[in-house]
Amino acid sequence: MRCVNLKVSCNIKMKLHETKFNEIKKLLKDKLGEEVIAYEEHGTQFIEIKNTKFWLTIDENEFTVGYGLNHTHFSEEYDNLFEGIIQAFDLLTNKVKTTNFIKGNTIFKTIIEIEYPNLQFVTIGEIGIIFFPYWKKTKIVNSISNPVIDKKEIENEVNKIIN
C-alpha cells in the first residue's frame, strides 16, 4: 500500500499476507537474482521464477500459490496463510510431479504432486475440463521438475518468515 499525498500523514498498516509476500520476494531475489520476475497488475502483485511453472500472487485479501494452471488461495481470513507459505517453499525445494491425462490432443486432467525426500507424493491440486473427446484412448504423461533451490540454502530465512 502506498500513500499518495505526502503532505498527509499515512498510517497504513500492511496486512500479514502482504508482509509475508514481500519477505518471500526479497528472499527469492537475494537467492535467485534475475530469475525472479516481480510485477504488479490491476492491484495484484505477482512473483514468477523464469523457466518454472511456479508463481505467487497477492491481492487485498489473499495469498495465492500457483504451479502451472493449478493454484490455491490462502489468507488470514481462511486461517491457512502459513500453510500457503509452507506450500510455496515446498514447491521450490522439492521435486514436483505433473501428471497429464490426454485424450486425442486434449489434456483433460492434470494432477500436481510434491515429492518429498522420503519419496512420499502429496497431491496439491487437480485440474480438469468438462468437454473433451471422451471416446478417444487415454494417454498419461508424467513429468518431474527438479527443485528450484536447495532447502538447506534457505532454511533459516524460511523459518524466520513462518515464525
mmCIF file of N, CA and C in Angstrom, residues 83-162:
data_model
loop_
_atom_site.group_PDB
_atom_site.id
_atom_site.type_symbol
_atom_site.label_atom_id
_atom_site.label_comp_id
_atom_site.label_asym_id
_atom_site.label_seq_id
_atom_site.Cartn_x
_atom_site.Cartn_y
_atom_site.Cartn_z
ATOM 1 N N GLU A 83 0.011 -22.208 5.953
ATOM 2 C CA GLU A 83 0.006 -23.412 5.107
ATOM 3 C C GLU A 83 0.409 -23.043 3.683
ATOM 4 N N GLY A 84 -0.071 -21.902 3.212
ATOM 5 C CA GLY A 84 0.271 -21.438 1.868
ATOM 6 C C GLY A 84 1.740 -21.096 1.733
ATOM 7 N N ILE A 85 2.288 -20.444 2.741
ATOM 8 C CA ILE A 85 3.706 -20.092 2.716
ATOM 9 C C ILE A 85 4.550 -21.365 2.701
ATOM 10 N N ILE A 86 4.179 -22.336 3.511
ATOM 11 C CA ILE A 86 4.904 -23.614 3.544
ATOM 12 C C ILE A 86 4.776 -24.326 2.196
ATOM 13 N N GLN A 87 3.570 -24.311 1.610
ATOM 14 C CA GLN A 87 3.393 -24.952 0.302
ATOM 15 C C GLN A 87 4.262 -24.279 -0.756
ATOM 16 N N ALA A 88 4.351 -22.960 -0.714
ATOM 17 C CA ALA A 88 5.192 -22.244 -1.680
ATOM 18 C C ALA A 88 6.643 -22.713 -1.576
ATOM 19 N N PHE A 89 7.163 -22.779 -0.357
ATOM 20 C CA PHE A 89 8.549 -23.215 -0.190
ATOM 21 C C PHE A 89 8.718 -24.697 -0.503
ATOM 22 N N ASP A 90 7.704 -25.517 -0.233
ATOM 23 C CA ASP A 90 7.769 -26.934 -0.612
ATOM 24 C C ASP A 90 7.854 -27.089 -2.129
ATOM 25 N N LEU A 91 7.112 -26.264 -2.863
ATOM 26 C CA LEU A 91 7.167 -26.318 -4.328
ATOM 27 C C LEU A 91 8.545 -25.910 -4.852
ATOM 28 N N LEU A 92 9.199 -25.013 -4.148
ATOM 29 C CA LEU A 92 10.507 -24.526 -4.582
ATOM 30 C C LEU A 92 11.656 -25.454 -4.197
ATOM 31 N N THR A 93 11.488 -26.239 -3.144
ATOM 32 C CA THR A 93 12.616 -27.007 -2.601
ATOM 33 C C THR A 93 12.484 -28.519 -2.764
ATOM 34 N N ASN A 94 11.449 -28.968 -3.438
ATOM 35 C CA ASN A 94 11.243 -30.399 -3.681
ATOM 36 C C ASN A 94 10.960 -30.627 -5.159
ATOM 37 N N LYS A 95 11.071 -31.875 -5.576
ATOM 38 C CA LYS A 95 10.658 -32.218 -6.934
ATOM 39 C C LYS A 95 9.142 -32.095 -7.023
ATOM 40 N N VAL A 96 8.656 -31.709 -8.202
ATOM 41 C CA VAL A 96 7.217 -31.592 -8.434
ATOM 42 C C VAL A 96 6.862 -32.488 -9.616
ATOM 43 N N LYS A 97 5.894 -33.360 -9.387
ATOM 44 C CA LYS A 97 5.437 -34.284 -10.426
ATOM 45 C C LYS A 97 4.133 -33.753 -11.021
ATOM 46 N N THR A 98 4.109 -33.664 -12.342
ATOM 47 C CA THR A 98 2.907 -33.262 -13.067
ATOM 48 C C THR A 98 2.446 -34.454 -13.889
ATOM 49 N N THR A 99 1.201 -34.855 -13.714
ATOM 50 C CA THR A 99 0.623 -35.950 -14.488
ATOM 51 C C THR A 99 -0.489 -35.384 -15.350
ATOM 52 N N ASN A 100 -0.314 -35.491 -16.669
ATOM 53 C CA ASN A 100 -1.336 -35.039 -17.616
ATOM 54 C C ASN A 100 -2.059 -36.245 -18.199
ATOM 55 N N PHE A 101 -3.379 -36.181 -18.195
ATOM 56 C CA PHE A 101 -4.224 -37.196 -18.811
ATOM 57 C C PHE A 101 -4.723 -36.604 -20.119
ATOM 58 N N ILE A 102 -4.440 -37.297 -21.226
ATOM 59 C CA ILE A 102 -4.682 -36.740 -22.553
ATOM 60 C C ILE A 102 -5.577 -37.668 -23.356
ATOM 61 N N LYS A 103 -6.556 -37.095 -24.024
ATOM 62 C CA LYS A 103 -7.391 -37.825 -24.992
ATOM 63 C C LYS A 103 -7.283 -37.061 -26.304
ATOM 64 N N GLY A 104 -6.792 -37.746 -27.331
ATOM 65 C CA GLY A 104 -6.527 -37.046 -28.585
ATOM 66 C C GLY A 104 -5.411 -36.046 -28.341
ATOM 67 N N ASN A 105 -5.675 -34.771 -28.644
ATOM 68 C CA ASN A 105 -4.705 -33.710 -28.377
ATOM 69 C C ASN A 105 -5.109 -32.861 -27.179
ATOM 70 N N THR A 106 -6.084 -33.327 -26.408
ATOM 71 C CA THR A 106 -6.641 -32.535 -25.316
ATOM 72 C C THR A 106 -6.193 -33.063 -23.958
ATOM 73 N N ILE A 107 -5.541 -32.189 -23.195
ATOM 74 C CA ILE A 107 -5.245 -32.522 -21.798
ATOM 75 C C ILE A 107 -6.529 -32.254 -21.033
ATOM 76 N N PHE A 108 -7.140 -33.316 -20.512
ATOM 77 C CA PHE A 108 -8.426 -33.140 -19.840
ATOM 78 C C PHE A 108 -8.310 -33.173 -18.322
ATOM 79 N N LYS A 109 -7.133 -33.568 -17.828
ATOM 80 C CA LYS A 109 -6.940 -33.601 -16.379
ATOM 81 C C LYS A 109 -5.448 -33.488 -16.086
ATOM 82 N N THR A 110 -5.129 -32.714 -15.072
ATOM 83 C CA THR A 110 -3.741 -32.572 -14.628
ATOM 84 C C THR A 110 -3.699 -32.692 -13.112
ATOM 85 N N ILE A 111 -2.749 -33.474 -12.627
ATOM 86 C CA ILE A 111 -2.543 -33.628 -11.185
ATOM 87 C C ILE A 111 -1.136 -33.127 -10.859
ATOM 88 N N ILE A 112 -1.043 -32.278 -9.833
ATOM 89 C CA ILE A 112 0.244 -31.752 -9.379
ATOM 90 C C ILE A 112 0.551 -32.356 -8.010
ATOM 91 N N GLU A 113 1.753 -32.935 -7.879
ATOM 92 C CA GLU A 113 2.162 -33.552 -6.615
ATOM 93 C C GLU A 113 3.564 -33.084 -6.235
ATOM 94 N N ILE A 114 3.757 -32.863 -4.957
ATOM 95 C CA ILE A 114 5.093 -32.571 -4.443
ATOM 96 C C ILE A 114 5.701 -33.890 -3.985
ATOM 97 N N GLU A 115 6.940 -34.149 -4.422
ATOM 98 C CA GLU A 115 7.654 -35.355 -3.993
ATOM 99 C C GLU A 115 8.599 -34.970 -2.859
ATOM 100 N N TYR A 116 8.313 -35.460 -1.684
ATOM 101 C CA TYR A 116 9.143 -35.164 -0.519
ATOM 102 C C TYR A 116 10.331 -36.119 -0.468
ATOM 103 N N PRO A 117 11.391 -35.777 0.287
ATOM 104 C CA PRO A 117 12.609 -36.600 0.313
ATOM 105 C C PRO A 117 12.382 -38.067 0.677
ATOM 106 N N ASN A 118 11.339 -38.373 1.435
ATOM 107 C CA ASN A 118 11.068 -39.765 1.810
ATOM 108 C C ASN A 118 10.326 -40.518 0.704
ATOM 109 N N LEU A 119 10.301 -39.937 -0.492
ATOM 110 C CA LEU A 119 9.632 -40.484 -1.677
ATOM 111 C C LEU A 119 8.117 -40.525 -1.537
ATOM 112 N N GLN A 120 7.592 -39.766 -0.612
ATOM 113 C CA GLN A 120 6.141 -39.650 -0.458
ATOM 114 C C GLN A 120 5.654 -38.527 -1.380
ATOM 115 N N PHE A 121 4.599 -38.816 -2.148
ATOM 116 C CA PHE A 121 3.988 -37.815 -3.017
ATOM 117 C C PHE A 121 2.736 -37.279 -2.347
ATOM 118 N N VAL A 122 2.582 -35.959 -2.347
ATOM 119 C CA VAL A 122 1.388 -35.329 -1.794
ATOM 120 C C VAL A 122 0.749 -34.495 -2.896
ATOM 121 N N THR A 123 -0.499 -34.820 -3.210
ATOM 122 C CA THR A 123 -1.228 -34.088 -4.242
ATOM 123 C C THR A 123 -1.625 -32.724 -3.700
ATOM 124 N N ILE A 124 -1.256 -31.678 -4.444
ATOM 125 C CA ILE A 124 -1.645 -30.332 -4.022
ATOM 126 C C ILE A 124 -2.734 -29.749 -4.908
ATOM 127 N N GLY A 125 -3.020 -30.417 -6.014
ATOM 128 C CA GLY A 125 -4.079 -29.899 -6.862
ATOM 129 C C GLY A 125 -4.392 -30.797 -8.032
ATOM 130 N N GLU A 126 -5.609 -30.641 -8.502
ATOM 131 C CA GLU A 126 -6.102 -31.406 -9.638
ATOM 132 C C GLU A 126 -6.960 -30.467 -10.477
ATOM 133 N N ILE A 127 -6.691 -30.429 -11.768
ATOM 134 C CA ILE A 127 -7.423 -29.553 -12.676
ATOM 135 C C ILE A 127 -8.055 -30.428 -13.747
ATOM 136 N N GLY A 128 -9.257 -30.109 -14.133
ATOM 137 C CA GLY A 128 -9.908 -30.869 -15.190
ATOM 138 C C GLY A 128 -10.854 -30.007 -15.993
ATOM 139 N N ILE A 129 -11.143 -30.470 -17.188
ATOM 140 C CA ILE A 129 -12.129 -29.789 -18.021
ATOM 141 C C ILE A 129 -13.305 -30.725 -18.254
ATOM 142 N N ILE A 130 -14.442 -30.145 -18.556
ATOM 143 C CA ILE A 130 -15.660 -30.934 -18.713
ATOM 144 C C ILE A 130 -15.788 -31.515 -20.117
ATOM 145 N N PHE A 131 -15.490 -30.707 -21.120
ATOM 146 C CA PHE A 131 -15.689 -31.146 -22.501
ATOM 147 C C PHE A 131 -14.366 -31.596 -23.110
ATOM 148 N N PHE A 132 -14.304 -32.858 -23.488
ATOM 149 C CA PHE A 132 -13.118 -33.417 -24.114
ATOM 150 C C PHE A 132 -13.562 -34.653 -24.893
ATOM 151 N N PRO A 133 -12.734 -35.124 -25.834
ATOM 152 C CA PRO A 133 -13.110 -36.301 -26.632
ATOM 153 C C PRO A 133 -12.998 -37.591 -25.812
ATOM 154 N N TYR A 134 -14.013 -37.843 -24.989
ATOM 155 C CA TYR A 134 -14.003 -38.962 -24.037
ATOM 156 C C TYR A 134 -13.885 -40.329 -24.711
ATOM 157 N N TRP A 135 -14.226 -40.423 -25.977
ATOM 158 C CA TRP A 135 -14.211 -41.699 -26.676
ATOM 159 C C TRP A 135 -12.802 -42.102 -27.118
ATOM 160 N N LYS A 136 -11.862 -41.162 -27.079
ATOM 161 C CA LYS A 136 -10.504 -41.472 -27.509
ATOM 162 C C LYS A 136 -9.730 -42.137 -26.371
ATOM 163 N N LYS A 137 -8.680 -42.857 -26.752
ATOM 164 C CA LYS A 137 -7.850 -43.560 -25.777
ATOM 165 C C LYS A 137 -7.124 -42.548 -24.884
ATOM 166 N N THR A 138 -7.033 -42.877 -23.599
ATOM 167 C CA THR A 138 -6.344 -42.004 -22.646
ATOM 168 C C THR A 138 -4.851 -42.309 -22.638
ATOM 169 N N LYS A 139 -4.080 -41.241 -22.744
ATOM 170 C CA LYS A 139 -2.628 -41.333 -22.651
ATOM 171 C C LYS A 139 -2.231 -40.569 -21.386
ATOM 172 N N ILE A 140 -1.342 -41.138 -20.598
ATOM 173 C CA ILE A 140 -0.889 -40.491 -19.364
ATOM 174 C C ILE A 140 0.584 -40.122 -19.526
ATOM 175 N N VAL A 141 0.873 -38.829 -19.296
ATOM 176 C CA VAL A 141 2.242 -38.332 -19.421
ATOM 177 C C VAL A 141 2.667 -37.714 -18.090
ATOM 178 N N ASN A 142 3.738 -38.254 -17.524
ATOM 179 C CA ASN A 142 4.292 -37.735 -16.267
ATOM 180 C C ASN A 142 5.544 -36.924 -16.555
ATOM 181 N N SER A 143 5.718 -35.853 -15.808
ATOM 182 C CA SER A 143 6.971 -35.107 -15.866
ATOM 183 C C SER A 143 7.350 -34.703 -14.448
ATOM 184 N N ILE A 144 8.644 -34.649 -14.218
ATOM 185 C CA ILE A 144 9.162 -34.281 -12.893
ATOM 186 C C ILE A 144 10.017 -33.032 -13.064
ATOM 187 N N SER A 145 9.740 -32.025 -12.243
ATOM 188 C CA SER A 145 10.556 -30.812 -12.221
ATOM 189 C C SER A 145 11.460 -30.868 -11.003
ATOM 190 N N ASN A 146 12.709 -30.525 -11.204
ATOM 191 C CA ASN A 146 13.669 -30.524 -10.105
ATOM 192 C C ASN A 146 13.446 -29.329 -9.186
ATOM 193 N N PRO A 147 13.945 -29.403 -7.964
ATOM 194 C CA PRO A 147 13.816 -28.262 -7.055
ATOM 195 C C PRO A 147 14.447 -27.010 -7.664
ATOM 196 N N VAL A 148 13.853 -25.870 -7.366
ATOM 197 C CA VAL A 148 14.360 -24.597 -7.862
ATOM 198 C C VAL A 148 15.539 -24.144 -7.005
ATOM 199 N N ILE A 149 15.475 -24.452 -5.718
ATOM 200 C CA ILE A 149 16.509 -24.016 -4.781
ATOM 201 C C ILE A 149 16.685 -25.097 -3.711
ATOM 202 N N ASP A 150 17.898 -25.225 -3.217
ATOM 203 C CA ASP A 150 18.202 -26.217 -2.181
ATOM 204 C C ASP A 150 17.603 -25.773 -0.850
ATOM 205 N N LYS A 151 16.890 -26.679 -0.214
ATOM 206 C CA LYS A 151 16.217 -26.385 1.059
ATOM 207 C C LYS A 151 17.197 -25.871 2.113
ATOM 208 N N LYS A 152 18.386 -26.462 2.185
ATOM 209 C CA LYS A 152 19.373 -26.059 3.195
ATOM 210 C C LYS A 152 19.827 -24.614 2.991
ATOM 211 N N GLU A 153 19.794 -24.170 1.742
ATOM 212 C CA GLU A 153 20.253 -22.815 1.417
ATOM 213 C C GLU A 153 19.318 -21.726 1.958
ATOM 214 N N ILE A 154 18.045 -22.067 2.172
ATOM 215 C CA ILE A 154 17.083 -21.042 2.610
ATOM 216 C C ILE A 154 16.381 -21.386 3.924
ATOM 217 N N GLU A 155 16.780 -22.481 4.537
ATOM 218 C CA GLU A 155 16.085 -22.986 5.724
ATOM 219 C C GLU A 155 15.950 -21.941 6.840
ATOM 220 N N ASN A 156 17.032 -21.251 7.171
ATOM 221 C CA ASN A 156 16.982 -20.257 8.253
ATOM 222 C C ASN A 156 16.039 -19.111 7.922
ATOM 223 N N GLU A 157 16.121 -18.604 6.692
ATOM 224 C CA GLU A 157 15.264 -17.496 6.275
ATOM 225 C C GLU A 157 13.791 -17.904 6.261
ATOM 226 N N VAL A 158 13.514 -19.115 5.797
ATOM 227 C CA VAL A 158 12.129 -19.604 5.757
ATOM 228 C C VAL A 158 11.577 -19.714 7.174
ATOM 229 N N ASN A 159 12.378 -20.220 8.089
ATOM 230 C CA ASN A 159 11.926 -20.323 9.484
ATOM 231 C C ASN A 159 11.585 -18.956 10.065
ATOM 232 N N LYS A 160 12.351 -17.927 9.701
ATOM 233 C CA LYS A 160 12.044 -16.567 10.168
ATOM 234 C C LYS A 160 10.724 -16.077 9.575
ATOM 235 N N ILE A 161 10.474 -16.405 8.311
ATOM 236 C CA ILE A 161 9.242 -15.958 7.646
ATOM 237 C C ILE A 161 8.016 -16.627 8.264
ATOM 238 N N ILE A 162 8.119 -17.911 8.574
ATOM 239 C CA ILE A 162 6.926 -18.610 9.076
ATOM 240 C C ILE A 162 6.768 -18.534 10.593
#
